[in-house]
């Protein structure tokens, strides 16, 4: 089978021919149909992600496909099921073996491309806004990077939770995508003064930030008292330094969120969140935005779209 993988950190990934794996006890083998790309894949290539799996490693954190083989002890009911898997790695291949416990059965009408674009982006935003920030109806949510993979889902889920959503993104085209996802107000990070624009709209009660850098600092200065700031990632490449006295004066709370980390200490947070999100999808209340769908041999091109910030929503790689 084909697998898109790295042999050493910092080296370009390559499409290799590798042996079809056999599932170990507690695992299933999935015939992969689609894999969603994430900014974290770029960090893993560079060796800068918070987890460094043994090399060589097949990239691709989230995938969707059909269970085709069972390891000892795996639930027989999974055989032949269409599932989504948050694997952490291994999704950019034609097949892979993963813990059976991580397999989430898909709604009947959900295409593999939507499923591959779903877990990390929607899961991150839902856990951040619901479990961490306790976003309330009527509050104002500021979303930075609002046209990106996770930012766009934060706009959509924030509206679903009853918030007034301010979307910040670069340029009119990207802001139009955020508007279509439900944003009430739009701020162009290339042209507008973020702090002044947010304050003119009444300030922010919750800030969702996958970008970092100067935008985080400007957003913090536009917060209302008792606002909650969610640190999701640092797509700008700049990790902001927070002055603790600023938090004290306005009674602010800064919260970090590593969605995948919950698998190690509170997996029920993720499973409960995903169950609700898949229900919302089945009810037609969520619609994943996939800007590019590319075949496996063009996976490097898909990663470059993320690196250059030329994608909106998700980039999905298909195996067929």
Tab-separated table of C-alpha atoms in Angstrom:
chain	number	residue	atom	x	y	z
A	1	UNK	CA	0.000	0.000	0.000
A	2	UNK	CA	1.029	3.656	-0.363
A	3	UNK	CA	1.834	5.845	2.645
A	4	UNK	CA	2.901	9.514	2.837
A	5	UNK	CA	5.549	9.628	5.552
A	6	UNK	CA	8.718	11.181	6.944
A	7	UNK	CA	11.950	9.316	7.700
A	8	UNK	CA	13.436	12.115	9.806
A	9	UNK	CA	12.174	15.359	11.294
A	10	UNK	CA	12.808	18.350	9.069
A	11	UNK	CA	13.019	16.253	5.881
A	12	UNK	CA	10.370	16.457	3.127
A	13	UNK	CA	7.693	13.719	3.315
A	14	UNK	CA	7.679	11.042	0.621
A	15	UNK	CA	5.073	8.717	-0.831
A	16	UNK	CA	6.390	5.213	-0.110
A	17	UNK	CA	5.237	1.668	-0.799
A	18	UNK	CA	4.949	-0.197	2.515
A	19	UNK	CA	3.562	-3.530	3.682
A	20	UNK	CA	-0.115	-3.794	4.606
A	21	UNK	CA	-0.167	-3.952	8.431
A	22	UNK	CA	-1.994	-6.527	10.547
A	23	UNK	CA	-4.010	-5.288	13.535
A	24	UNK	CA	-2.660	-6.079	16.998
A	25	UNK	CA	-4.905	-6.963	19.963
A	26	UNK	CA	-7.473	-4.241	20.533
A	27	UNK	CA	-6.898	-2.730	17.087
A	28	UNK	CA	-8.752	-2.683	13.783
A	29	UNK	CA	-7.437	-2.171	10.276
A	30	UNK	CA	-9.223	0.579	8.385
A	31	UNK	CA	-9.298	0.860	4.595
A	32	UNK	CA	-8.825	4.632	4.514
A	33	UNK	CA	-10.965	6.693	2.157
A	34	UNK	CA	-10.047	10.250	3.219
A	35	UNK	CA	-7.751	12.093	5.601
A	36	UNK	CA	-8.044	15.670	6.848
A	37	UNK	CA	-4.918	17.825	7.000
A	38	UNK	CA	-4.121	19.987	10.010
A	39	UNK	CA	-1.592	22.695	10.816
A	40	UNK	CA	-0.193	20.235	13.365
A	41	UNK	CA	0.948	18.014	10.463
A	42	UNK	CA	3.355	20.785	9.465
A	43	UNK	CA	4.677	20.997	13.008
A	44	UNK	CA	5.154	17.219	13.106
A	45	UNK	CA	7.216	17.315	9.898
A	46	UNK	CA	9.467	19.922	11.496
A	47	UNK	CA	9.700	18.026	14.794
A	48	UNK	CA	7.999	20.909	16.633
A	49	UNK	CA	4.724	19.185	17.524
A	50	UNK	CA	4.095	18.380	21.199
A	51	UNK	CA	4.224	14.667	20.362
A	52	UNK	CA	7.142	13.079	18.486
A	53	UNK	CA	6.249	9.546	17.361
A	54	UNK	CA	8.966	7.020	16.420
A	55	UNK	CA	10.317	7.374	12.887
A	56	UNK	CA	9.517	6.677	10.143
A	57	UNK	CA	5.983	7.939	10.684
A	58	UNK	CA	3.023	8.215	8.338
A	59	UNK	CA	1.436	11.651	8.577
A	60	UNK	CA	-2.281	12.375	8.902
A	61	UNK	CA	-4.019	12.831	12.246
A	62	UNK	CA	-7.677	12.282	11.387
A	63	UNK	CA	-9.182	9.879	8.882
A	64	UNK	CA	-12.323	8.155	7.715
A	65	UNK	CA	-12.817	4.773	6.103
A	66	UNK	CA	-14.174	1.253	6.494
A	67	UNK	CA	-13.060	-1.354	9.035
A	68	UNK	CA	-11.717	-4.360	7.099
A	69	UNK	CA	-9.922	-6.467	9.732
A	70	UNK	CA	-10.116	-6.994	13.490
A	71	UNK	CA	-7.383	-7.663	16.018
A	72	UNK	CA	-7.943	-9.960	18.958
A	73	UNK	CA	-10.462	-8.494	21.393
A	74	UNK	CA	-11.797	-5.806	19.039
A	75	UNK	CA	-15.580	-5.404	18.936
A	76	UNK	CA	-16.936	-7.669	16.135
A	77	UNK	CA	-19.693	-5.114	15.498
A	78	UNK	CA	-17.074	-2.800	13.982
A	79	UNK	CA	-16.366	-5.138	11.067
A	80	UNK	CA	-17.452	-3.448	7.850
A	81	UNK	CA	-18.497	-0.250	9.643
A	82	UNK	CA	-17.843	3.208	8.231
A	83	UNK	CA	-15.858	5.048	10.909
A	84	UNK	CA	-13.901	8.176	11.684
A	85	UNK	CA	-10.683	7.884	13.689
A	86	UNK	CA	-8.558	10.471	15.453
A	87	UNK	CA	-5.271	8.602	15.181
A	88	UNK	CA	-2.635	11.257	15.814
A	89	UNK	CA	-0.703	9.805	12.849
A	90	UNK	CA	-1.136	7.225	10.096
A	91	UNK	CA	-4.046	8.731	8.150
A	92	UNK	CA	-2.225	9.586	4.922
A	93	UNK	CA	-2.124	5.996	3.696
A	94	UNK	CA	-4.385	3.571	1.910
A	95	UNK	CA	-4.869	1.575	5.125
A	96	UNK	CA	-3.835	1.666	8.760
A	97	UNK	CA	-4.265	-0.059	12.132
A	98	UNK	CA	-5.734	1.935	14.991
A	99	UNK	CA	-7.177	1.314	18.474
A	100	UNK	CA	-10.747	0.103	18.169
A	101	UNK	CA	-11.722	2.444	21.006
A	102	UNK	CA	-10.948	5.448	18.797
A	103	UNK	CA	-13.342	4.412	16.016
A	104	UNK	CA	-16.473	6.563	15.853
A	105	UNK	CA	-19.299	5.176	13.654
A	106	UNK	CA	-20.434	7.694	11.054
A	107	UNK	CA	-23.943	8.962	10.400
A	108	UNK	CA	-25.334	7.054	7.424
A	109	UNK	CA	-25.492	10.054	5.113
A	110	UNK	CA	-22.063	11.481	6.000
A	111	UNK	CA	-19.541	11.337	3.130
A	112	UNK	CA	-16.006	10.236	3.993
A	113	UNK	CA	-14.683	13.655	2.921
A	114	UNK	CA	-16.895	15.405	5.486
A	115	UNK	CA	-15.966	12.880	8.172
A	116	UNK	CA	-12.247	13.378	7.551
A	117	UNK	CA	-12.703	17.146	7.921
A	118	UNK	CA	-14.797	16.899	11.060
A	119	UNK	CA	-13.196	15.583	14.229
A	120	UNK	CA	-10.242	17.856	14.994
A	121	UNK	CA	-11.776	21.128	13.786
A	122	UNK	CA	-15.278	20.726	15.200
A	123	UNK	CA	-14.055	18.808	18.250
A	124	UNK	CA	-11.511	21.486	19.147
A	125	UNK	CA	-14.028	24.303	18.841
A	126	UNK	CA	-16.814	22.534	20.714
A	127	UNK	CA	-14.629	21.445	23.645
A	128	UNK	CA	-13.052	24.915	23.781
A	129	UNK	CA	-16.290	26.879	23.714
A	130	UNK	CA	-18.503	24.519	25.686
A	131	UNK	CA	-16.310	22.570	28.111
A	132	UNK	CA	-13.581	25.173	28.712
A	133	UNK	CA	-14.993	28.677	28.200
A	134	UNK	CA	-18.645	27.882	29.057
A	135	UNK	CA	-19.806	30.255	26.331
A	136	UNK	CA	-23.285	31.574	27.141
A	137	UNK	CA	-26.133	32.757	24.865
A	138	UNK	CA	-25.908	36.494	24.318
A	139	UNK	CA	-22.144	36.723	24.952
A	140	UNK	CA	-19.786	38.111	22.327
A	141	UNK	CA	-17.279	35.663	20.846
A	142	UNK	CA	-14.241	36.951	18.948
A	143	UNK	CA	-12.731	34.354	16.589
A	144	UNK	CA	-9.245	34.968	15.213
A	145	UNK	CA	-8.197	33.136	12.057
A	146	UNK	CA	-11.917	32.778	11.419
A	147	UNK	CA	-11.648	31.313	7.903
A	148	UNK	CA	-9.150	28.594	8.819
A	149	UNK	CA	-9.735	24.944	9.667
A	150	UNK	CA	-10.635	25.401	13.332
A	151	UNK	CA	-11.598	29.067	13.267
A	152	UNK	CA	-14.444	28.524	10.833
A	153	UNK	CA	-15.953	25.819	13.044
A	154	UNK	CA	-15.698	28.155	16.048
A	155	UNK	CA	-17.805	30.688	14.139
A	156	UNK	CA	-20.380	28.027	13.285
A	157	UNK	CA	-20.542	26.472	16.762
A	158	UNK	CA	-20.498	29.863	18.497
A	159	UNK	CA	-23.599	30.884	16.563
A	160	UNK	CA	-25.190	27.519	17.345
A	161	UNK	CA	-24.598	28.240	21.056
A	162	UNK	CA	-26.331	31.616	20.835
A	163	UNK	CA	-23.345	33.987	20.844
A	164	UNK	CA	-22.792	37.133	18.832
A	165	UNK	CA	-19.766	36.257	16.695
A	166	UNK	CA	-17.052	38.655	15.548
A	167	UNK	CA	-14.892	37.027	12.861
A	168	UNK	CA	-11.350	38.256	12.217
A	169	UNK	CA	-9.546	37.050	9.082
A	170	UNK	CA	-7.274	38.293	6.301
A	171	UNK	CA	-9.004	39.865	3.313
A	172	UNK	CA	-12.518	40.146	1.919
A	173	UNK	CA	-12.613	36.668	0.365
A	174	UNK	CA	-11.798	34.893	3.626
A	175	UNK	CA	-14.170	37.097	5.584
A	176	UNK	CA	-16.952	36.176	3.148
A	177	UNK	CA	-16.442	32.502	4.096
A	178	UNK	CA	-16.766	33.403	7.798
A	179	UNK	CA	-19.881	35.454	7.087
A	180	UNK	CA	-21.461	32.494	5.316
A	181	UNK	CA	-20.718	30.359	8.403
A	182	UNK	CA	-22.796	32.742	10.521
A	183	UNK	CA	-20.496	35.572	11.671
A	184	UNK	CA	-22.376	38.698	12.759
A	185	UNK	CA	-19.454	41.126	12.377
A	186	UNK	CA	-16.308	40.999	10.217
A	187	UNK	CA	-12.846	42.458	10.891
A	188	UNK	CA	-10.049	42.419	8.305
A	189	UNK	CA	-6.807	41.746	10.201
A	190	UNK	CA	-4.818	43.239	7.304
A	191	UNK	CA	-6.711	46.534	7.217
A	192	UNK	CA	-8.479	47.161	10.531
A	193	UNK	CA	-7.301	47.990	14.038
A	194	UNK	CA	-8.509	44.855	15.845
A	195	UNK	CA	-8.663	46.385	19.316
A	196	UNK	CA	-10.569	49.475	18.223
A	197	UNK	CA	-12.944	47.508	15.996
A	198	UNK	CA	-13.834	45.021	18.752
A	199	UNK	CA	-14.276	47.731	21.388
A	200	UNK	CA	-16.575	49.613	19.011
A	201	UNK	CA	-18.744	46.482	18.951
A	202	UNK	CA	-18.923	46.321	22.751
A	203	UNK	CA	-15.820	44.230	23.525
A	204	UNK	CA	-15.286	40.482	23.668
A	205	UNK	CA	-16.452	38.059	26.371
A	206	UNK	CA	-14.662	35.045	24.862
A	207	UNK	CA	-11.653	35.057	22.499
A	208	UNK	CA	-10.851	31.988	20.367
A	209	UNK	CA	-7.260	32.226	19.135
A	210	UNK	CA	-5.515	29.697	16.865
A	211	UNK	CA	-3.169	32.424	15.558
A	212	UNK	CA	-1.165	33.941	18.431
A	213	UNK	CA	1.275	36.807	17.962
A	214	UNK	CA	0.183	40.428	17.883
A	215	UNK	CA	-3.456	39.516	17.272
A	216	UNK	CA	-3.642	37.800	20.673
A	217	UNK	CA	-2.299	40.921	22.387
A	218	UNK	CA	-4.755	43.179	20.550
A	219	UNK	CA	-7.651	40.833	21.334
A	220	UNK	CA	-6.754	40.737	25.025
A	221	UNK	CA	-6.845	44.539	25.125
A	222	UNK	CA	-10.353	44.427	23.642
A	223	UNK	CA	-11.739	42.063	26.297
A	224	UNK	CA	-14.528	42.860	28.698
A	225	UNK	CA	-14.022	42.215	32.431
A	226	UNK	CA	-14.115	38.480	33.241
A	227	UNK	CA	-13.508	37.541	29.608
A	228	UNK	CA	-12.026	34.127	28.792
A	229	UNK	CA	-9.238	33.778	26.230
A	230	UNK	CA	-8.768	30.382	24.562
A	231	UNK	CA	-5.236	29.596	23.363
A	232	UNK	CA	-5.738	27.084	20.528
A	233	UNK	CA	-2.503	27.376	18.533
A	234	UNK	CA	0.105	29.635	16.999
A	235	UNK	CA	-0.399	29.656	13.227
A	236	UNK	CA	1.461	32.980	13.068
A	237	UNK	CA	4.580	31.249	14.392
A	238	UNK	CA	4.712	33.740	17.281
A	239	UNK	CA	3.891	32.547	20.812
A	240	UNK	CA	2.586	35.607	22.704
A	241	UNK	CA	3.942	36.513	26.130
A	242	UNK	CA	1.171	37.429	28.566
A	243	UNK	CA	1.655	40.090	31.246
A	244	UNK	CA	0.016	38.717	34.370
A	245	UNK	CA	-0.843	42.177	35.708
A	246	UNK	CA	-3.127	42.726	32.687
A	247	UNK	CA	-5.046	39.595	33.620
A	248	UNK	CA	-5.387	40.823	37.195
A	249	UNK	CA	-6.683	44.303	36.391
A	250	UNK	CA	-9.560	43.074	34.175
A	251	UNK	CA	-10.157	39.721	35.893
A	252	UNK	CA	-9.297	37.829	32.704
A	253	UNK	CA	-8.828	34.079	32.366
A	254	UNK	CA	-6.484	32.510	29.788
A	255	UNK	CA	-7.109	28.832	28.972
A	256	UNK	CA	-4.970	26.511	26.878
A	257	UNK	CA	-6.572	23.727	24.855
A	258	UNK	CA	-4.823	20.699	23.358
A	259	UNK	CA	-7.811	18.704	22.123
A	260	UNK	CA	-5.971	15.436	21.546
A	261	UNK	CA	-4.462	15.597	25.027
A	262	UNK	CA	-7.817	14.671	26.560
A	263	UNK	CA	-7.376	11.133	25.223
A	264	UNK	CA	-4.772	10.547	27.934
A	265	UNK	CA	-6.634	11.826	30.991
A	266	UNK	CA	-10.329	12.488	30.235
A	267	UNK	CA	-11.333	10.727	26.992
A	268	UNK	CA	-15.019	11.018	27.909
A	269	UNK	CA	-14.797	14.766	27.241
A	270	UNK	CA	-13.939	14.038	23.601
A	271	UNK	CA	-16.346	11.153	23.093
A	272	UNK	CA	-19.252	13.090	24.597
A	273	UNK	CA	-18.446	16.144	22.505
A	274	UNK	CA	-18.130	14.157	19.267
A	275	UNK	CA	-21.406	12.345	19.924
A	276	UNK	CA	-23.196	15.673	20.165
A	277	UNK	CA	-21.434	17.048	17.099
A	278	UNK	CA	-22.308	14.022	14.953
A	279	UNK	CA	-25.923	14.393	16.118
A	280	UNK	CA	-25.866	18.036	15.028
A	281	UNK	CA	-24.445	16.992	11.656
A	282	UNK	CA	-27.153	14.343	11.190
A	283	UNK	CA	-29.771	17.001	11.976
A	284	UNK	CA	-28.317	19.288	9.277
A	285	UNK	CA	-27.092	21.852	11.813
A	286	UNK	CA	-23.393	21.664	10.843
A	287	UNK	CA	-21.826	21.767	7.383
A	288	UNK	CA	-18.065	21.150	7.066
A	289	UNK	CA	-16.329	23.507	4.671
A	290	UNK	CA	-13.720	21.714	2.518
A	291	UNK	CA	-11.932	24.151	0.224
A	292	UNK	CA	-9.639	21.567	-1.416
A	293	UNK	CA	-9.988	17.816	-1.938
A	294	UNK	CA	-6.827	16.278	-3.432
A	295	UNK	CA	-5.590	12.718	-4.188
A	296	UNK	CA	-2.856	11.118	-2.065
A	297	UNK	CA	-0.142	11.792	-4.637
A	298	UNK	CA	-0.818	15.533	-4.145
A	299	UNK	CA	-0.603	15.469	-0.333
A	300	UNK	CA	2.486	17.717	-0.359
A	301	UNK	CA	0.497	20.289	-2.328
A	302	UNK	CA	-2.264	20.113	0.276
A	303	UNK	CA	0.200	20.765	3.096
A	304	UNK	CA	1.613	23.730	1.202
A	305	UNK	CA	-1.894	25.202	0.975
A	306	UNK	CA	-1.975	25.179	4.783
A	307	UNK	CA	1.535	26.575	5.092
A	308	UNK	CA	0.766	29.463	2.722
A	309	UNK	CA	-2.693	30.036	4.266
A	310	UNK	CA	-4.352	29.615	0.885
A	311	UNK	CA	-7.048	27.249	2.137
A	312	UNK	CA	-10.308	28.060	3.864
A	313	UNK	CA	-11.893	25.540	6.165
A	314	UNK	CA	-10.266	22.130	5.616
A	315	UNK	CA	-7.995	20.450	3.079
A	316	UNK	CA	-8.848	16.754	2.603
A	317	UNK	CA	-6.731	14.046	0.925
A	318	UNK	CA	-8.550	11.112	-0.708
A	319	UNK	CA	-7.099	7.662	-1.344
A	320	UNK	CA	-9.288	6.487	-4.194
